[in-house]
Short mmCIF file of C-alpha atoms in Angstrom, two decimals:
data_model
loop_
_atom_site.label_atom_id
_atom_site.label_comp_id
_atom_site.label_asym_id
_atom_site.label_seq_id
_atom_site.Cartn_x
_atom_site.Cartn_y
_atom_site.Cartn_z
CA MET A 25 5.20 -11.77 26.19
CA ASN A 26 7.69 -14.60 27.37
CA ILE A 27 7.39 -17.11 24.57
CA ALA A 28 9.02 -20.12 26.89
CA GLU A 29 5.72 -20.00 29.01
CA PRO A 30 2.91 -23.32 27.17
CA LYS A 31 0.39 -21.39 25.61
CA ILE A 32 -1.49 -22.24 22.04
CA TYR A 33 -3.26 -19.56 20.27
CA ASP A 34 -6.78 -19.62 18.21
CA VAL A 35 -4.57 -17.83 15.57
CA VAL A 36 -0.82 -17.24 15.29
CA VAL A 37 -0.60 -14.05 13.08
CA VAL A 38 2.39 -14.29 10.82
CA GLY A 39 3.98 -10.63 9.65
CA ALA A 40 2.01 -7.48 12.06
CA GLY A 41 1.93 -5.01 9.00
CA SER A 42 -1.53 -3.75 6.99
CA MET A 43 -2.40 -6.93 6.34
CA GLY A 44 -1.17 -8.74 9.89
CA MET A 45 -2.12 -5.67 12.14
CA SER A 46 -5.78 -5.16 10.64
CA ALA A 47 -6.62 -9.50 10.67
CA GLY A 48 -5.18 -9.55 14.11
CA TYR A 49 -7.48 -6.12 15.23
CA GLU A 50 -11.00 -8.19 13.31
CA LEU A 51 -10.55 -11.38 15.47
CA ALA A 52 -9.15 -10.18 18.41
CA ARG A 53 -12.50 -8.11 18.49
CA ARG A 54 -14.96 -10.94 17.67
CA GLY A 55 -13.48 -12.47 20.77
CA VAL A 56 -10.25 -14.87 19.07
CA LYS A 57 -7.53 -15.64 21.18
CA VAL A 58 -4.56 -13.72 18.37
CA LEU A 59 -1.06 -14.11 18.86
CA LEU A 60 0.61 -11.29 16.40
CA VAL A 61 3.94 -11.76 15.52
CA ASP A 62 6.71 -9.73 13.98
CA ALA A 63 10.27 -9.69 13.08
CA TYR A 64 10.37 -5.58 13.98
CA ASN A 65 8.52 -3.41 15.66
CA PRO A 66 4.94 -2.15 13.51
CA PRO A 67 4.80 -0.08 12.51
CA HIS A 68 8.09 -0.07 11.21
CA LYS A 69 10.45 0.73 7.79
CA GLU A 70 10.97 -2.46 7.03
CA GLY A 71 7.92 -3.09 5.57
CA SER A 72 5.20 -2.76 2.44
CA HIS A 73 3.03 0.51 4.66
CA HIS A 74 6.52 2.30 5.81
CA GLY A 75 6.56 6.20 4.06
CA ASP A 76 3.62 8.06 4.92
CA THR A 77 0.96 7.86 2.21
CA ARG A 78 -0.50 5.68 0.17
CA LEU A 79 -3.23 6.01 -2.75
CA ILE A 80 -6.33 4.09 -2.03
CA ARG A 81 -9.02 4.59 -5.52
CA HIS A 82 -12.33 2.20 -6.38
CA ALA A 83 -12.19 1.79 -9.38
CA TYR A 84 -11.30 -0.89 -10.78
CA SER A 85 -10.39 -3.22 -13.76
CA GLY A 86 -11.20 -6.42 -14.01
CA ASP A 87 -13.97 -8.38 -12.22
CA PRO A 88 -16.49 -6.11 -10.22
CA ALA A 89 -15.56 -7.97 -6.83
CA TYR A 90 -12.04 -5.78 -7.13
CA ILE A 91 -14.56 -2.20 -6.57
CA ASP A 92 -16.67 -4.47 -4.26
CA LEU A 93 -13.52 -4.85 -2.52
CA ALA A 94 -12.52 -1.35 -2.70
CA LEU A 95 -15.47 0.09 -0.85
CA ARG A 96 -15.39 -2.32 1.53
CA ALA A 97 -12.13 -1.59 2.51
CA ASP A 98 -12.92 2.43 2.46
CA THR A 99 -15.99 2.22 4.84
CA LEU A 100 -13.24 -0.19 7.43
CA TRP A 101 -10.83 2.74 7.01
CA GLN A 102 -13.82 4.94 7.91
CA GLU A 103 -14.35 3.08 11.03
CA LEU A 104 -10.73 2.75 12.10
CA GLU A 105 -11.25 7.05 11.38
CA GLN A 106 -13.86 7.11 14.31
CA LEU A 107 -12.62 4.63 16.66
CA SER A 108 -9.22 5.40 16.76
CA GLY A 109 -10.00 9.15 17.03
CA SER A 110 -7.56 9.98 14.82
CA GLU A 111 -7.25 10.87 10.46
CA LEU A 112 -6.44 8.52 8.42
CA LEU A 113 -7.59 8.91 5.03
CA VAL A 114 -7.90 11.90 3.42
CA ARG A 115 -10.46 12.38 0.04
CA SER A 116 -8.46 14.40 -2.12
CA GLY A 117 -9.45 12.61 -5.33
CA VAL A 118 -6.68 10.45 -7.35
CA LEU A 119 -5.98 11.48 -11.20
CA ASN A 120 -4.96 8.88 -13.36
CA LEU A 121 -3.35 9.75 -16.23
CA ALA A 122 -2.13 7.37 -19.59
CA ASP A 123 -0.76 7.74 -22.83
CA ARG A 124 -3.16 6.41 -25.39
CA LYS A 125 0.04 4.68 -27.00
CA VAL A 126 -0.14 2.75 -23.38
CA TYR A 127 -3.12 2.03 -21.50
CA SER A 128 -7.14 2.79 -21.85
CA PHE A 129 -9.46 3.33 -19.49
CA GLY A 130 -11.71 1.24 -21.60
CA GLY A 131 -14.95 0.38 -19.81
CA ARG A 132 -13.74 0.93 -16.32
CA VAL A 133 -15.44 4.52 -15.77
CA THR A 134 -18.79 2.63 -16.52
CA ASP A 135 -17.56 -0.25 -14.45
CA ALA A 136 -16.95 1.93 -11.69
CA GLN A 137 -20.45 3.76 -11.96
CA GLN A 138 -22.80 0.95 -12.53
CA ARG A 139 -21.08 -0.09 -8.93
CA GLY A 140 -21.42 3.74 -7.46
CA VAL A 141 -18.60 5.19 -7.84
CA LYS A 142 -17.52 8.48 -9.21
CA ALA A 143 -15.71 9.11 -11.80
CA GLU A 144 -14.70 10.44 -15.46
CA LEU A 145 -13.05 10.58 -18.27
CA LEU A 146 -10.73 13.63 -19.11
CA GLU A 147 -8.98 14.09 -21.87
CA ALA A 148 -5.29 16.40 -22.22
CA ALA A 149 -6.68 20.19 -22.37
CA GLU A 150 -9.56 19.39 -19.59
CA ILE A 151 -6.67 17.81 -17.11
CA ARG A 152 -4.90 21.23 -18.33
CA ARG A 153 -7.40 23.69 -17.47
CA ARG A 154 -8.01 22.07 -13.57
CA TRP A 155 -4.59 21.16 -12.75
CA PRO A 156 -2.22 24.33 -14.27
CA GLY A 157 0.53 22.56 -13.00
CA LEU A 158 0.74 19.62 -14.97
CA THR A 159 1.46 20.19 -19.20
CA LEU A 160 0.40 16.91 -20.72
CA PRO A 161 0.70 15.70 -24.32
CA GLU A 162 -3.18 15.39 -26.88
CA SER A 163 -1.82 11.97 -26.84
CA PHE A 164 -2.89 11.59 -22.94
CA THR A 165 -6.05 11.44 -21.45
CA ALA A 166 -7.12 10.48 -17.38
CA MET A 167 -9.84 8.64 -14.99
CA TYR A 168 -10.37 10.60 -12.15
CA GLU A 169 -12.23 9.60 -8.93
CA PRO A 170 -13.02 12.50 -6.71
CA GLU A 171 -14.10 10.56 -3.88
CA ALA A 172 -10.71 8.58 -4.41
CA GLY A 173 -7.69 9.87 -2.69
CA TYR A 174 -4.68 8.35 0.45
CA LEU A 175 -4.24 7.09 3.35
CA TYR A 176 -1.15 8.11 6.31
CA SER A 177 -0.52 4.38 6.30
CA GLU A 178 1.52 4.37 9.59
CA ARG A 179 -0.65 5.58 11.18
CA CYS A 180 -3.32 2.99 10.52
CA ILE A 181 -0.53 0.34 11.51
CA SER A 182 -0.25 2.19 15.08
CA ALA A 183 -4.41 2.49 15.03
CA TYR A 184 -4.77 -1.22 14.58
CA ARG A 185 -2.34 -1.92 16.84
CA LYS A 186 -3.43 0.18 19.83
CA LEU A 187 -7.24 -1.45 19.33
CA ALA A 188 -6.20 -4.99 18.65
CA LEU A 189 -4.14 -4.51 21.97
CA ALA A 190 -7.14 -2.86 23.24
CA HIS A 191 -9.56 -5.98 22.38
CA GLY A 192 -6.54 -9.00 24.12
CA ALA A 193 -4.52 -9.50 21.98
CA GLU A 194 -0.46 -10.32 22.10
CA LEU A 195 2.13 -8.98 19.70
CA LEU A 196 5.22 -10.33 19.66
CA THR A 197 7.86 -7.55 18.33
CA ASP A 198 11.42 -7.77 17.05
CA THR A 199 10.82 -11.69 16.32
CA PRO A 200 12.00 -13.13 13.79
CA VAL A 201 9.38 -16.37 12.32
CA LEU A 202 12.40 -18.77 11.52
CA ASN A 203 9.85 -21.67 9.66
CA VAL A 204 6.49 -22.81 10.07
CA THR A 205 5.35 -26.56 10.91
CA ALA A 206 1.54 -28.39 10.42
CA ARG A 207 0.50 -30.77 12.83
CA GLU A 208 -2.73 -32.47 13.08
CA GLY A 209 -5.62 -30.09 14.65
CA GLY A 210 -2.60 -27.11 14.62
CA VAL A 211 0.83 -25.12 13.28
CA THR A 212 3.81 -24.22 15.30
CA VAL A 213 5.81 -21.19 14.34
CA HIS A 214 9.26 -21.92 15.28
CA THR A 215 11.65 -19.01 16.23
CA ALA A 216 14.45 -18.37 17.90
CA GLY A 217 12.92 -17.83 21.19
CA GLY A 218 11.54 -20.67 21.42
CA ASP A 219 7.86 -22.60 19.63
CA ILE A 220 4.44 -20.57 19.63
CA HIS A 221 1.38 -23.08 18.74
CA GLY A 222 -1.85 -22.28 17.66
CA ALA A 223 -4.80 -23.63 16.60
CA SER A 224 -4.75 -22.18 12.75
CA ALA A 225 -1.94 -19.40 11.44
CA ILE A 226 -2.69 -16.48 9.44
CA LEU A 227 0.98 -15.86 6.87
CA SER A 228 1.15 -12.09 6.29
CA ALA A 229 4.80 -11.99 5.76
CA GLY A 230 4.65 -9.80 2.57
CA ALA A 231 8.45 -8.84 1.20
CA TRP A 232 9.13 -12.22 3.53
CA PHE A 233 7.36 -15.57 2.43
CA SER A 234 10.33 -16.80 1.16
CA GLY A 235 11.62 -16.90 4.97
CA LEU A 236 9.12 -19.32 5.64
CA ALA A 237 10.01 -21.89 1.98
CA PRO A 238 9.54 -24.93 2.37
CA PHE A 239 6.06 -24.47 4.43
CA VAL A 240 4.73 -22.33 2.08
CA GLN A 241 6.23 -21.04 -2.18
CA LEU A 242 4.91 -18.52 -3.21
CA PRO A 243 5.60 -16.50 -6.40
CA ILE A 244 6.44 -13.59 -5.05
CA LYS A 245 10.06 -11.63 -5.14
CA ALA A 246 10.48 -8.11 -4.13
CA VAL A 247 10.16 -4.92 -6.35
CA ARG A 248 12.44 -1.48 -6.02
CA LYS A 249 10.68 1.10 -6.25
CA VAL A 250 12.48 4.17 -7.30
CA VAL A 251 10.79 7.18 -5.21
CA GLY A 252 11.36 10.87 -5.01
CA TRP A 253 10.92 14.15 -3.38
CA PHE A 254 10.47 17.18 -4.80
CA GLU A 255 10.34 20.65 -4.01
CA SER A 256 7.09 22.22 -5.26
CA SER A 257 4.60 25.33 -6.20
CA PRO A 258 1.74 25.91 -4.79
CA ASP A 259 0.30 24.25 -7.74
CA TYR A 260 0.70 20.72 -5.52
CA ALA A 261 -0.55 21.82 -2.34
CA ALA A 262 -2.94 19.29 -0.93
CA GLY A 263 -6.28 20.64 -1.11
CA SER A 264 -5.94 21.77 -4.59
CA PHE A 265 -3.81 19.26 -6.61
CA PRO A 266 -5.06 15.91 -5.87
CA GLY A 267 -3.21 12.60 -5.88
CA PHE A 268 -2.10 10.76 -9.59
CA THR A 269 -0.85 7.74 -11.43
CA LEU A 270 0.68 8.12 -14.84
CA GLY A 271 0.57 5.60 -17.38
CA ALA A 272 4.03 5.85 -20.38
CA GLU A 273 6.01 4.32 -22.02
CA GLU A 274 8.59 4.81 -19.58
CA GLY A 275 7.20 3.45 -16.80
CA GLY A 276 4.61 3.22 -14.22
CA TYR A 277 4.27 5.43 -11.63
CA TYR A 278 1.91 7.47 -9.22
CA GLY A 279 2.36 10.52 -6.65
CA PHE A 280 0.87 12.79 -3.82
CA PRO A 281 0.17 15.80 -3.52
CA SER A 282 2.77 18.49 -0.75
CA ILE A 283 1.34 17.45 1.81
CA GLY A 284 1.63 19.99 5.27
CA GLY A 285 4.41 21.57 3.43
CA ALA A 286 6.37 18.95 2.14
CA ALA A 287 7.68 17.73 -0.63
CA SER A 288 6.13 16.48 -3.59
CA ARG A 289 6.55 12.77 -3.16
CA SER A 290 6.23 10.75 -6.23
CA ALA A 291 7.66 7.35 -7.00
CA GLY A 292 7.73 4.58 -10.05
CA MET A 293 9.01 1.07 -11.30
CA ILE A 294 11.02 1.60 -14.37
CA PRO A 295 9.86 -1.51 -16.78
CA GLY A 296 12.59 -4.10 -17.39
CA ARG A 297 13.77 -3.80 -13.59
CA ASN A 298 11.79 -5.54 -11.13
CA GLY A 299 14.38 -6.39 -8.95
CA SER A 300 14.16 -10.50 -7.76
CA ARG A 301 13.38 -12.87 -5.30
CA ALA A 302 12.62 -11.46 -1.79
CA SER A 303 14.58 -13.45 0.94
CA ARG A 304 16.04 -12.46 4.37
CA SER A 305 19.03 -10.89 2.80
CA GLY A 306 18.20 -10.36 -0.19
CA HIS A 307 15.20 -7.86 0.51
CA SER A 308 17.57 -6.54 1.86
CA ALA A 309 19.95 -6.17 -1.18
CA VAL A 310 17.63 -5.37 -3.50
CA ARG A 311 16.32 -2.14 -1.18
CA ARG A 312 20.03 -0.84 -0.95
CA ALA A 313 20.21 -1.57 -4.71
CA MET A 314 18.65 1.77 -6.16
CA LYS A 315 21.03 2.66 -8.39
CA ALA A 316 22.28 6.49 -9.92
CA THR A 317 20.88 5.35 -13.80
CA SER A 318 17.05 4.78 -12.02
CA ALA A 319 16.47 7.51 -10.69
CA ALA A 320 17.76 9.79 -13.13
CA CYS A 321 15.54 7.31 -15.59
CA TRP A 322 12.35 8.38 -13.50
CA ARG A 323 13.45 12.08 -12.89
CA LEU A 324 13.74 12.68 -16.36
CA THR A 325 9.98 11.04 -16.69
CA CYS A 326 8.31 13.52 -14.02
CA GLN A 327 10.04 16.35 -15.36
CA VAL A 328 8.81 15.78 -18.96
CA ARG A 329 5.05 13.96 -18.38
CA LEU A 330 4.50 17.01 -14.90
CA ASP A 331 5.51 20.49 -14.89
CA GLY A 332 7.64 21.18 -12.18
CA CYS A 333 8.04 18.16 -11.24
#
């Protein structure tokens, strides 16, 4: 599209990742005149959607609204699968592991079951019996969600993109937003290629939010998560091993089974190493700053907690 041509949209979506692209589709299918603007060409490696998979769970603590939101999201992912004809959601089950010294599942299972979510508490011996690849001390317990699983995140973005465009949405790629200003009756999105006008805007810039200051200032930080790929035995193959989360004294971790013969993937966040405030330059710096010490710490934890990982 040519920004030089004056055009006013009902909604301008800044950031066409997971949130932005899905919002653009939902607006377009309702007949809203919508433009999505992204600094890159989604799906891409500069957003939080980058990578093959993301876990989807339903049993959350806190307000029951979180469970309702997760269930609604699950329904929408199923609808997207049907509309796109692509496999997006795999119900591998998710095993949430935790050392009692770090975390207790408490009433989380009860809250989930009251809202129709299947979840069960497991002790260490039962965990080892069901998944022989796991070696856990007796202090560990788990909450297992058999209907949880993982999403093919980049496929999801591609599916939403195709459907949004089919419903008349416009997409402007490789166009960083420099600023956003509000005026009576609308907003203006400023880019190097020109200004874009809309009656309203959705800001879904993720880790790039600080680049929109001073129009919006949120306490968002880019967080470094160390990701590792491990050659694994058949015990960890998709279809027999679930997605998992792990809460231990060393930190919080999550991972996936070996999918299609690929190495199993896990990610962790080392306590006390939470990155720095995000900016256009800061985000990239944090992404490059992953040190060998963090990787070594994460790998040691994985090897201690997950036998054969």
